[in-house]
PDB file of C-alpha atoms in Angstrom:
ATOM      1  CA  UNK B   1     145.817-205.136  -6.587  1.00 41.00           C
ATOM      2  CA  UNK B   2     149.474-206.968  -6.263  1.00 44.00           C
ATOM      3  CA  UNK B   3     150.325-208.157  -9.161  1.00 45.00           C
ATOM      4  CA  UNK B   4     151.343-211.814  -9.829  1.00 50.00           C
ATOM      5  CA  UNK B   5     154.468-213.242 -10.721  1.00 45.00           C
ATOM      6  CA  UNK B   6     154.036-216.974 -11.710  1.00 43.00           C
ATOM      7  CA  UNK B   7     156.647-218.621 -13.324  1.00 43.00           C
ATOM      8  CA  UNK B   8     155.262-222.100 -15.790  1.00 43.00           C
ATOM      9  CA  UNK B   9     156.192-226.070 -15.079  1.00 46.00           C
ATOM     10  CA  UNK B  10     154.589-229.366 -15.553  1.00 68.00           C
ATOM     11  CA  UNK B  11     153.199-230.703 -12.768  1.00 80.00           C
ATOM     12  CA  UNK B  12     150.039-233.406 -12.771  1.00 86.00           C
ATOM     13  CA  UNK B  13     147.191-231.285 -10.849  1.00 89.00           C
ATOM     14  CA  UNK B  14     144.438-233.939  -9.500  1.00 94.00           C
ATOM     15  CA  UNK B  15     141.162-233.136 -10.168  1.00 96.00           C
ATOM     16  CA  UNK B  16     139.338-230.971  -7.082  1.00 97.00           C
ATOM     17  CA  UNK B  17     135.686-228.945  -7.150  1.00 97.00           C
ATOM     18  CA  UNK B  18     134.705-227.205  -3.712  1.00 98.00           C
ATOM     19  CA  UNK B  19     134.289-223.753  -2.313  1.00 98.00           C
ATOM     20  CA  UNK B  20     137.088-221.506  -2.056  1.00 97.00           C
ATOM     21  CA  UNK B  21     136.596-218.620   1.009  1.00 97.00           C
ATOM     22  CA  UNK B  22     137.165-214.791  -0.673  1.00 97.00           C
ATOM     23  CA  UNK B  23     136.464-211.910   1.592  1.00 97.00           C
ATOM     24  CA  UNK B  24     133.120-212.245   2.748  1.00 97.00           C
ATOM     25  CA  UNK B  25     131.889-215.073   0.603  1.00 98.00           C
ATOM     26  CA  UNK B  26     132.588-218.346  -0.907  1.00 98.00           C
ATOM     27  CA  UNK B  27     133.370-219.303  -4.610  1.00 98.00           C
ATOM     28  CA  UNK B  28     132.027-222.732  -5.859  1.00 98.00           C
ATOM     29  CA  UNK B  29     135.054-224.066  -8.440  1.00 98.00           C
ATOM     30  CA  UNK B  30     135.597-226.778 -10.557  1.00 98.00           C
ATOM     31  CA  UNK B  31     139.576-227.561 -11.618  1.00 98.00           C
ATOM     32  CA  UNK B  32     139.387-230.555 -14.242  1.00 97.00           C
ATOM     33  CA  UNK B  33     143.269-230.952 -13.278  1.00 95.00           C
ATOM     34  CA  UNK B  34     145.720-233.359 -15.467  1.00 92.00           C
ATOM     35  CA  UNK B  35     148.761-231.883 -17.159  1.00 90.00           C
ATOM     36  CA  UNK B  36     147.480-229.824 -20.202  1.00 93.00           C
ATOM     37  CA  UNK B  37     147.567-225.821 -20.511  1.00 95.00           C
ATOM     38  CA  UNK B  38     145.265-223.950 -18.447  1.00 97.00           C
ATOM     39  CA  UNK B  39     141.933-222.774 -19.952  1.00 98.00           C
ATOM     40  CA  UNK B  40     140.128-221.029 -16.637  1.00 98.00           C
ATOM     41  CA  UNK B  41     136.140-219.774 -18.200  1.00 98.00           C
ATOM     42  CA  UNK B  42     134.724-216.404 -17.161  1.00 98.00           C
ATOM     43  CA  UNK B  43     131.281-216.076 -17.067  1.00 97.00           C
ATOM     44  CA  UNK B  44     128.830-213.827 -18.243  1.00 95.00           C
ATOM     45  CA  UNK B  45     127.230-211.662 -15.614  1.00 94.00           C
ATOM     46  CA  UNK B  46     124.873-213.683 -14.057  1.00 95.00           C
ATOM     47  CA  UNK B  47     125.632-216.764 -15.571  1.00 96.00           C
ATOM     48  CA  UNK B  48     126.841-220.255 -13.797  1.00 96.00           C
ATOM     49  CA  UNK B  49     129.359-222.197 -14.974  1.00 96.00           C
ATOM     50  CA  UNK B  50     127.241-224.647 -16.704  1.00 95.00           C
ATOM     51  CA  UNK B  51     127.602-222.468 -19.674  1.00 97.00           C
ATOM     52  CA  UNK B  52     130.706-224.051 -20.498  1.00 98.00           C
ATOM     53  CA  UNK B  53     129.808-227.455 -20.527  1.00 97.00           C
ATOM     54  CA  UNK B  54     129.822-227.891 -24.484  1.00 97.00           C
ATOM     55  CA  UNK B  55     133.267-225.962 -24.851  1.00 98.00           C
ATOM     56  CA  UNK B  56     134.628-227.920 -22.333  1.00 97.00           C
ATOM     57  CA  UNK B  57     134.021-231.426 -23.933  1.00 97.00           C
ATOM     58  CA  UNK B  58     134.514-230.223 -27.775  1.00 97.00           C
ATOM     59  CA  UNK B  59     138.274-229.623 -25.860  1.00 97.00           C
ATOM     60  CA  UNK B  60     138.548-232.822 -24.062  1.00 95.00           C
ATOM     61  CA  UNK B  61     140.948-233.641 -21.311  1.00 94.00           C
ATOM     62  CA  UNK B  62     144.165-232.336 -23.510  1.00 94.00           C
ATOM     63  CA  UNK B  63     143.608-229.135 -21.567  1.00 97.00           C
ATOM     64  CA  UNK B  64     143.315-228.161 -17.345  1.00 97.00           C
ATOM     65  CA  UNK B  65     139.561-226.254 -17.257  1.00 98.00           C
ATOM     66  CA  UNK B  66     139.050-224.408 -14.451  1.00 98.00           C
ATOM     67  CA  UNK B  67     135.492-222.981 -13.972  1.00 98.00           C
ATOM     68  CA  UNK B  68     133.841-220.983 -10.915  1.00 98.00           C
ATOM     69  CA  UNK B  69     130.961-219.270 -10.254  1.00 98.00           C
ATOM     70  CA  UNK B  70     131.012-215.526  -9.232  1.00 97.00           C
ATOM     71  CA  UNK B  71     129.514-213.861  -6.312  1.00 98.00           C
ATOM     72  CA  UNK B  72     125.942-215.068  -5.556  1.00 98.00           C
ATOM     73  CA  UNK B  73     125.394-216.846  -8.863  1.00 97.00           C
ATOM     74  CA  UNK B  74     125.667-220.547  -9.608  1.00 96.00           C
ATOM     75  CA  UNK B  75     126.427-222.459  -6.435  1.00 97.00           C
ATOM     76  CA  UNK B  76     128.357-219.748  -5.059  1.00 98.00           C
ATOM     77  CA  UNK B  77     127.429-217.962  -1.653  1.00 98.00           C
ATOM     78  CA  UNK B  78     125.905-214.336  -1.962  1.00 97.00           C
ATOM     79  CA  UNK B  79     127.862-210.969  -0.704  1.00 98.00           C
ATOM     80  CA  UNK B  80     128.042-207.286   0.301  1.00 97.00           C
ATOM     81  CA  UNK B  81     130.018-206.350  -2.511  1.00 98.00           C
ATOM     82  CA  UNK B  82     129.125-207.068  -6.203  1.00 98.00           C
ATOM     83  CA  UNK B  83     131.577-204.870  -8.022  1.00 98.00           C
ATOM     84  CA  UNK B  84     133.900-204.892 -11.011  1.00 98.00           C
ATOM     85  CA  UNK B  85     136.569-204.787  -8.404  1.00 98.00           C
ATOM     86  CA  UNK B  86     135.268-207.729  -6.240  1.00 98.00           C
ATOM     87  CA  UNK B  87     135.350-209.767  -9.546  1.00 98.00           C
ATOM     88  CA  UNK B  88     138.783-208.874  -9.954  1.00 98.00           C
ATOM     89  CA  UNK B  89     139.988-209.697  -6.829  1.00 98.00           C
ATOM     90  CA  UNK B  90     137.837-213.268  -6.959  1.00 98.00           C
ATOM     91  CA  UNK B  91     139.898-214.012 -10.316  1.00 98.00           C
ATOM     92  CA  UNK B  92     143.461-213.317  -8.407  1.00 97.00           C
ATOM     93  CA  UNK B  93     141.848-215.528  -5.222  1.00 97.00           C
ATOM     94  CA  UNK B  94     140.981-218.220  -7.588  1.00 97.00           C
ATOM     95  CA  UNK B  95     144.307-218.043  -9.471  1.00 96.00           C
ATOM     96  CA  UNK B  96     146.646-218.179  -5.842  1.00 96.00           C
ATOM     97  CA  UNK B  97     144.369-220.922  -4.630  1.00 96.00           C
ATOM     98  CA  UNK B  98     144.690-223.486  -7.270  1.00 95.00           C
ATOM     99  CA  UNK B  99     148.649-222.517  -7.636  1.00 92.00           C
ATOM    100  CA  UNK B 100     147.141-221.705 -11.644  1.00 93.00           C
ATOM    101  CA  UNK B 101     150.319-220.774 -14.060  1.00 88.00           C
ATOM    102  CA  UNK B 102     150.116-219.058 -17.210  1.00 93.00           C
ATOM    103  CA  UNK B 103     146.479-219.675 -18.185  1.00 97.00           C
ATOM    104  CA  UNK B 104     144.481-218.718 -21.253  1.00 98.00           C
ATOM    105  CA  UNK B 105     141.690-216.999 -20.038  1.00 98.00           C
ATOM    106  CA  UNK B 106     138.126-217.245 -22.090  1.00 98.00           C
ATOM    107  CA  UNK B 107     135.744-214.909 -21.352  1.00 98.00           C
ATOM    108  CA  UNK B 108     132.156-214.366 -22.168  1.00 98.00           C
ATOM    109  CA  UNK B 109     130.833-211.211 -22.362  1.00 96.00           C
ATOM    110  CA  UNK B 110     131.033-209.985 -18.582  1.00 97.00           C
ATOM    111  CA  UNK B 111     134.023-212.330 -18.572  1.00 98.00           C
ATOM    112  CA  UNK B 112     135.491-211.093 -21.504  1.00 98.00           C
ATOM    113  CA  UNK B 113     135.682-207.734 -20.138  1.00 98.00           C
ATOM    114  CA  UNK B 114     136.943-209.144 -16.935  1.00 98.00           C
ATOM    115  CA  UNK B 115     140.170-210.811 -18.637  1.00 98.00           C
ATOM    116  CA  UNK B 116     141.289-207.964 -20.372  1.00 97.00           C
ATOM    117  CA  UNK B 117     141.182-205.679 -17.068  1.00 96.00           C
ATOM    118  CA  UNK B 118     142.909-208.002 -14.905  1.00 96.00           C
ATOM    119  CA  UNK B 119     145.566-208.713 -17.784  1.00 94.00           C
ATOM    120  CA  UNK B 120     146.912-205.463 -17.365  1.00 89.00           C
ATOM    121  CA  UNK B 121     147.042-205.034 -13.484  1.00 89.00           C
ATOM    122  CA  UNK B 122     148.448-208.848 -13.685  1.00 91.00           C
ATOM    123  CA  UNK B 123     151.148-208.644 -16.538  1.00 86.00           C
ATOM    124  CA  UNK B 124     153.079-211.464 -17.653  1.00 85.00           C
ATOM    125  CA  UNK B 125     150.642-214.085 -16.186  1.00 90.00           C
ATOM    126  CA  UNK B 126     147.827-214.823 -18.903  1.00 93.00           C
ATOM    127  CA  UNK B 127     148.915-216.128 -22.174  1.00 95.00           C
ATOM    128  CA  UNK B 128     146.269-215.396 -23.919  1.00 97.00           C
ATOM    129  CA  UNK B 129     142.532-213.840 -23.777  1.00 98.00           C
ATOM    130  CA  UNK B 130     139.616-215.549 -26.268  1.00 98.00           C
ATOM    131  CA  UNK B 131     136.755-212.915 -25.727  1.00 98.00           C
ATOM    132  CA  UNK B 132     133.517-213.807 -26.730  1.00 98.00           C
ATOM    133  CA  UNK B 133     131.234-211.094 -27.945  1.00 97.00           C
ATOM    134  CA  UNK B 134     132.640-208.355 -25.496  1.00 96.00           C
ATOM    135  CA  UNK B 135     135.641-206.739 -24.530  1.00 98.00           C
ATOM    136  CA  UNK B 136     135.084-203.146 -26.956  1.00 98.00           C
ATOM    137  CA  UNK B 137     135.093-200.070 -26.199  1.00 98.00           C
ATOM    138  CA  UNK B 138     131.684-199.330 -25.997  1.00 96.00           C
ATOM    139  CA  UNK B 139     128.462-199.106 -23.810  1.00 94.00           C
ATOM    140  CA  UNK B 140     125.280-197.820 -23.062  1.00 91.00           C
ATOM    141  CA  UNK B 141     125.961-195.018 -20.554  1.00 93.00           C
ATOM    142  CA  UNK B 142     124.299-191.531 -19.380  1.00 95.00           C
ATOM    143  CA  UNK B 143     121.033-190.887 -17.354  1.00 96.00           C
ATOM    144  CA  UNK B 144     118.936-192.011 -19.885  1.00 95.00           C
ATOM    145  CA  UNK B 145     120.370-195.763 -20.006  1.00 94.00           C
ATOM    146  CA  UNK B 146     120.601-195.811 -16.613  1.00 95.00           C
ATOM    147  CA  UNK B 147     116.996-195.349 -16.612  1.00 96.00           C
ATOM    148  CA  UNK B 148     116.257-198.232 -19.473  1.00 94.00           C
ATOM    149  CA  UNK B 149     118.298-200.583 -17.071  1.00 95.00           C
ATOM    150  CA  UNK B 150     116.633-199.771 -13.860  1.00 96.00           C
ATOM    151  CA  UNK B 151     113.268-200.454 -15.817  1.00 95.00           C
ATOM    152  CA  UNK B 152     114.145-203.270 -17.613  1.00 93.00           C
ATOM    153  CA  UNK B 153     115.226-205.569 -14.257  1.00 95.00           C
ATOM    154  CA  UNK B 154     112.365-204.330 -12.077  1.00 96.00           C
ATOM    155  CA  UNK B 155     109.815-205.755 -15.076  1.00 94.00           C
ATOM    156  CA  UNK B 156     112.134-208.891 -14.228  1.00 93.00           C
ATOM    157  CA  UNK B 157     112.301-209.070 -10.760  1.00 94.00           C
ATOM    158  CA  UNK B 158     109.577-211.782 -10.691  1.00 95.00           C
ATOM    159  CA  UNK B 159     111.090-214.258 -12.504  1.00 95.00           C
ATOM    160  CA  UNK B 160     114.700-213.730 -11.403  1.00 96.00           C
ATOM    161  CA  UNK B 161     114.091-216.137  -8.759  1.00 95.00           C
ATOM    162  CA  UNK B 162     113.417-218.498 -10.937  1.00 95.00           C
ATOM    163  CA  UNK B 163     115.489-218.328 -13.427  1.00 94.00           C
ATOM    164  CA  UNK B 164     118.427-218.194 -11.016  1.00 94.00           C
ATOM    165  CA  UNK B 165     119.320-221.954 -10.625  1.00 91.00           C
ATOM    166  CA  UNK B 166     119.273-222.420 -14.664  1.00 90.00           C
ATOM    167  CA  UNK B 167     122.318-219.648 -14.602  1.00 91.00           C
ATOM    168  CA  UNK B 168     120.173-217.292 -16.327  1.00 92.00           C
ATOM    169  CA  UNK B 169     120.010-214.854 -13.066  1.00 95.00           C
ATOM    170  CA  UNK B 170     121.665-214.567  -9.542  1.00 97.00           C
ATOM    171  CA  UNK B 171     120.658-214.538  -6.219  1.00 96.00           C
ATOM    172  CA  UNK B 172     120.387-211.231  -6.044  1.00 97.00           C
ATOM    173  CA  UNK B 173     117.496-208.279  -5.861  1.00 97.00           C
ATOM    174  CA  UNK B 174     116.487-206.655  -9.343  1.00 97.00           C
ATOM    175  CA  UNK B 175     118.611-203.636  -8.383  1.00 97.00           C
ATOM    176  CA  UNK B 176     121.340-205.378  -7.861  1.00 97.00           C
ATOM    177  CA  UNK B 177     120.965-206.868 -11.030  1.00 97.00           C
ATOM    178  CA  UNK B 178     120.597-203.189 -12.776  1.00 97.00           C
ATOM    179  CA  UNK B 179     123.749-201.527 -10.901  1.00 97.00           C
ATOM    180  CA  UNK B 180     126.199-204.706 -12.195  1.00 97.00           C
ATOM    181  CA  UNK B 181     124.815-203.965 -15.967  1.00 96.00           C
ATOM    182  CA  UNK B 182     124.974-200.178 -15.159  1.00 97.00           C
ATOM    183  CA  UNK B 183     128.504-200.287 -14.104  1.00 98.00           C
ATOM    184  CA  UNK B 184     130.222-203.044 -16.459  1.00 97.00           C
ATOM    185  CA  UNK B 185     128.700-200.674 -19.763  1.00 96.00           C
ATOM    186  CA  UNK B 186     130.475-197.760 -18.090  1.00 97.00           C
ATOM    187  CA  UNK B 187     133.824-199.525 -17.717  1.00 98.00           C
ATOM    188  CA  UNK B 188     133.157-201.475 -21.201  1.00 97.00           C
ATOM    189  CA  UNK B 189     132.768-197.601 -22.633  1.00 97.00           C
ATOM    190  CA  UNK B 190     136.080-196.697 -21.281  1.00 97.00           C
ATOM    191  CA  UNK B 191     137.843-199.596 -22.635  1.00 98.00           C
ATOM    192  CA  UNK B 192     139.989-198.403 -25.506  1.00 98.00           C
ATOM    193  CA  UNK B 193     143.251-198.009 -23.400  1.00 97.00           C
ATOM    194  CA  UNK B 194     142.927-200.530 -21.618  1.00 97.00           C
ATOM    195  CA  UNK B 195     142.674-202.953 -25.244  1.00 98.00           C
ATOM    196  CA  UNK B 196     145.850-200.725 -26.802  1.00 97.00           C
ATOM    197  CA  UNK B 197     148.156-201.549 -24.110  1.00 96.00           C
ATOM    198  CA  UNK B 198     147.767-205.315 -23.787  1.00 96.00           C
ATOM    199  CA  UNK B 199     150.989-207.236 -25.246  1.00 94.00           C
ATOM    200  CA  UNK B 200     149.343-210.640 -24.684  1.00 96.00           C
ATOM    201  CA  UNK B 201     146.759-211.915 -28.262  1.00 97.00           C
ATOM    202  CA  UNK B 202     143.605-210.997 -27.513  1.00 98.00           C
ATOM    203  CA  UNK B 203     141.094-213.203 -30.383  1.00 98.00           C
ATOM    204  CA  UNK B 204     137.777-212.138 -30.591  1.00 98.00           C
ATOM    205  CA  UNK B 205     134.681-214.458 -31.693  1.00 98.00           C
ATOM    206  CA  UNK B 206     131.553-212.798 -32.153  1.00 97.00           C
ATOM    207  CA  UNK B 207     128.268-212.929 -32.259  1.00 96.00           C
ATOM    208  CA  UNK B 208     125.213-211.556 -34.603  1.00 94.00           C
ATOM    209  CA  UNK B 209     122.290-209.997 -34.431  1.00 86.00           C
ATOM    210  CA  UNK B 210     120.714-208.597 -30.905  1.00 80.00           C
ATOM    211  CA  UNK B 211     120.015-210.532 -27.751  1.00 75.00           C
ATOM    212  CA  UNK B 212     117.817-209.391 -24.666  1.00 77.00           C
ATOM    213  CA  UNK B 213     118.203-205.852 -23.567  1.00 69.00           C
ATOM    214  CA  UNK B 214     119.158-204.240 -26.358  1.00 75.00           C
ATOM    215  CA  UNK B 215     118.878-204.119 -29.696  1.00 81.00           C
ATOM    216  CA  UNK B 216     120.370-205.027 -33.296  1.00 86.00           C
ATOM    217  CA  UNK B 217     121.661-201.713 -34.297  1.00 89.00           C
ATOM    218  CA  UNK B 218     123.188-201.249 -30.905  1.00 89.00           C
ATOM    219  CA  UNK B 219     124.862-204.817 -31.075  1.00 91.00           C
ATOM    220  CA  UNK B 220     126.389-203.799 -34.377  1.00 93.00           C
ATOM    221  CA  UNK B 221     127.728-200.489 -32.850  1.00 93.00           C
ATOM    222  CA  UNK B 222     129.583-202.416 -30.137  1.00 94.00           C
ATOM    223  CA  UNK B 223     131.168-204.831 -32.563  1.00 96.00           C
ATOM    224  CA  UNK B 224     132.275-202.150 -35.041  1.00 96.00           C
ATOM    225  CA  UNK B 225     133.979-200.283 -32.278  1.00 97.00           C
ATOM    226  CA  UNK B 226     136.372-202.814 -32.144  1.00 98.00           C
ATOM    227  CA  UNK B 227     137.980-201.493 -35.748  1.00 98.00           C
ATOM    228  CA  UNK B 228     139.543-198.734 -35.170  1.00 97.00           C
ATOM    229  CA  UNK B 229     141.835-200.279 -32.450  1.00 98.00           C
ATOM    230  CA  UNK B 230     142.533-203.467 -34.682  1.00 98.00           C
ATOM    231  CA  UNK B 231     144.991-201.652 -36.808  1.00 95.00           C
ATOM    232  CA  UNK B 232     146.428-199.960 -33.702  1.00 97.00           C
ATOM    233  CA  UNK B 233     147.162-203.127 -31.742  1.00 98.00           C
ATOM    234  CA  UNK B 234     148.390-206.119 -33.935  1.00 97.00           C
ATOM    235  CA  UNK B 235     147.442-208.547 -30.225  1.00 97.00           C
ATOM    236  CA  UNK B 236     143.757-207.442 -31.423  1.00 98.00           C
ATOM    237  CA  UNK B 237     142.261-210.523 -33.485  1.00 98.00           C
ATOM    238  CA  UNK B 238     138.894-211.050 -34.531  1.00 98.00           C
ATOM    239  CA  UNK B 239     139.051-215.089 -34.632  1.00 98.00           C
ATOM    240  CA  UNK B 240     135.521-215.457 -36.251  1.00 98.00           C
ATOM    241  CA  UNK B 241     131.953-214.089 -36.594  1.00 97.00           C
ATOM    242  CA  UNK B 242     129.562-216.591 -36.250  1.00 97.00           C
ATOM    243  CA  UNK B 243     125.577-216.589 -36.685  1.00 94.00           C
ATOM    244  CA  UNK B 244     124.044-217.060 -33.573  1.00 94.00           C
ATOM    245  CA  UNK B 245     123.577-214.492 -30.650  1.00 94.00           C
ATOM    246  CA  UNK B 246     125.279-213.291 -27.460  1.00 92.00           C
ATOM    247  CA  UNK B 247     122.851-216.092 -25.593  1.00 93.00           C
ATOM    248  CA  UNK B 248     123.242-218.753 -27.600  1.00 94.00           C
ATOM    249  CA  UNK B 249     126.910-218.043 -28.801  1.00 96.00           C
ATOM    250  CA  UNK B 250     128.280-220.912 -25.987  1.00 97.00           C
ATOM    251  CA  UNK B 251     125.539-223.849 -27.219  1.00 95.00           C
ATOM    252  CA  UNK B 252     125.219-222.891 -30.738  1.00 96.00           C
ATOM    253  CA  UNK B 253     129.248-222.431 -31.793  1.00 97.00           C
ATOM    254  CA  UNK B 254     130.915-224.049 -28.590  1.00 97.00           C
ATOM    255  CA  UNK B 255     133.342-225.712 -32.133  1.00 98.00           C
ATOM    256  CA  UNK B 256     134.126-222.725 -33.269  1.00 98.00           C
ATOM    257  CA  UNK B 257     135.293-221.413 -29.575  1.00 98.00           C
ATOM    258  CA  UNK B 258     136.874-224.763 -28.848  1.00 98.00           C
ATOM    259  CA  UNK B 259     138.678-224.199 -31.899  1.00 98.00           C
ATOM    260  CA  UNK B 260     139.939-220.457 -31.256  1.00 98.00           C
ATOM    261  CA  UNK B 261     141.179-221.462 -27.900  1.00 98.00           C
ATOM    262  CA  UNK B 262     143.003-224.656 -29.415  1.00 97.00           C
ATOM    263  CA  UNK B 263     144.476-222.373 -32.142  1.00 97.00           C
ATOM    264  CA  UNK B 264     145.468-220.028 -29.927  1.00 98.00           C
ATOM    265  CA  UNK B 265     147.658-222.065 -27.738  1.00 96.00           C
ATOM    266  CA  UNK B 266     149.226-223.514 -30.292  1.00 95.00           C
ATOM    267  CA  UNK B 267     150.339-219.745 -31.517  1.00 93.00           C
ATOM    268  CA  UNK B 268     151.253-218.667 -28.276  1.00 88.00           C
ATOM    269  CA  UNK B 269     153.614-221.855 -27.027  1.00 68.00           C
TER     270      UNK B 269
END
């Protein structure tokens, strides 16, 4: 992937929400326009952009929101190529298309691990990352993972259908479903470098406690693996830990995450 070079200025964006064509597929996108700093929302991995709604109006129209939906989730046409990579190449689409300069990216889980990737093969573009409950150095890997993931979506594939429209799935078959969560865990595992070279703040805000797929010992693992690299990276910020879950984290403490993202541009200007 190129990497960007986009230099900052004022300019009054009008509103606009469409489809954008990538590759073999098209993106559904909302850009809130106006004049205010750029906030663009990655979702989690088979999430819509509805997610965001609270955030969004807890911020107001000080800021420029720009939200999209991924391959084959939310409004967004389906694809031969699900990947990490196809997600990073969707964010660098989405960022030429709407002429975006020096954005804070927010990221939830999926997301979060998104941002911090395509900070580094896009330096001196992103201000700023909030992750939400992801982005450590740490996943469930190895055959017999693999295996709990594989048998955990095809008990699922059911009601992935249904749950599809209400961003809770995507339109895609229970493998597919399996091989995205297989892959992002092994990338998320192999994360460490990736966090220690980052010169842009990265502020965390957690979640507690467990959420579907895995469970509360396993949650606290990947949140302590952060430590270790928060001493070796002063960019590294944990923002907040609040008391709801990795699903509810958006609906439950979208004032808390409005609030990171407003203190964070006000650091970073």
């Amino acid at each position: 992937m190129n990497s960007l070079k986009i230099q900052s200025s004022k300019k009054y964006i009008k509103p606009w929400k469409g489809f954008i064509s990538v590759e073999d597929t098209q993106l559904y996108l909302q850009d809130s326009g106006g004049l205010g700093p750029v906030i663009i929302y990655l979702n989690g991995s088979y999430a819509n952009l509805k997610h965001w709604d609270r955030v969004i109006q807890e911020l107001g129209s000080d800021y420029r929101h720009i939200l999209y939906d991924e391959r084959a989730r939310g409004k967004s046409k389906k694809s031969k190529d699900y990947s990490f990579d196809a997600c990073l190449r969707d964010l660098t689409a989405i960022i030429k298309a709407r002429q975006i300069k020096n954005p804070i990216l927010v990221g939830w889980s999926y997301g979060a691990i998104l941002a911090t990737h395509w900070v580094n093969k896009n330096p001196g573009v992103p201000r700023g990352i909030i992750a939400i409950d992801s982005a450590v150095p740490y996943g469930l890997t190895g055959e017999e993972s693999q295996k709990r993931i594989y048998k955990l979506f095809n008990r699922l594939k059911w009601i992935l259908p249904v749950i599809a429209p209400f961003g809770l799935a995507a339109k895609m078959s229970a493998k597919q479903h399996a091989e995205i969560n297989i892959e992002i865990n092994e990338i998320s595992a192999k994360l460490e470098q990736t966090l220690l070279d980052i010169n842009i703040p990265v502020w965390y805000v957690f979640a507690s406690g467990e959420s579907r797929g895995g469970e509360a010992h396993e949650f606290k693992a990947m949140r302590d693996s952060l430590n270790p690299l928060l001493k070796k990276n002063e960019n590294l910020k944990v923002f907040k830990q609040v008391e709801s879950n990795l699903e509810k984290i958006l609906s439950k403490d979208y004032k808390t995450i409005g609030n990171a993202i407003q203190t964070l541009n006000k650091n970073i200007k």
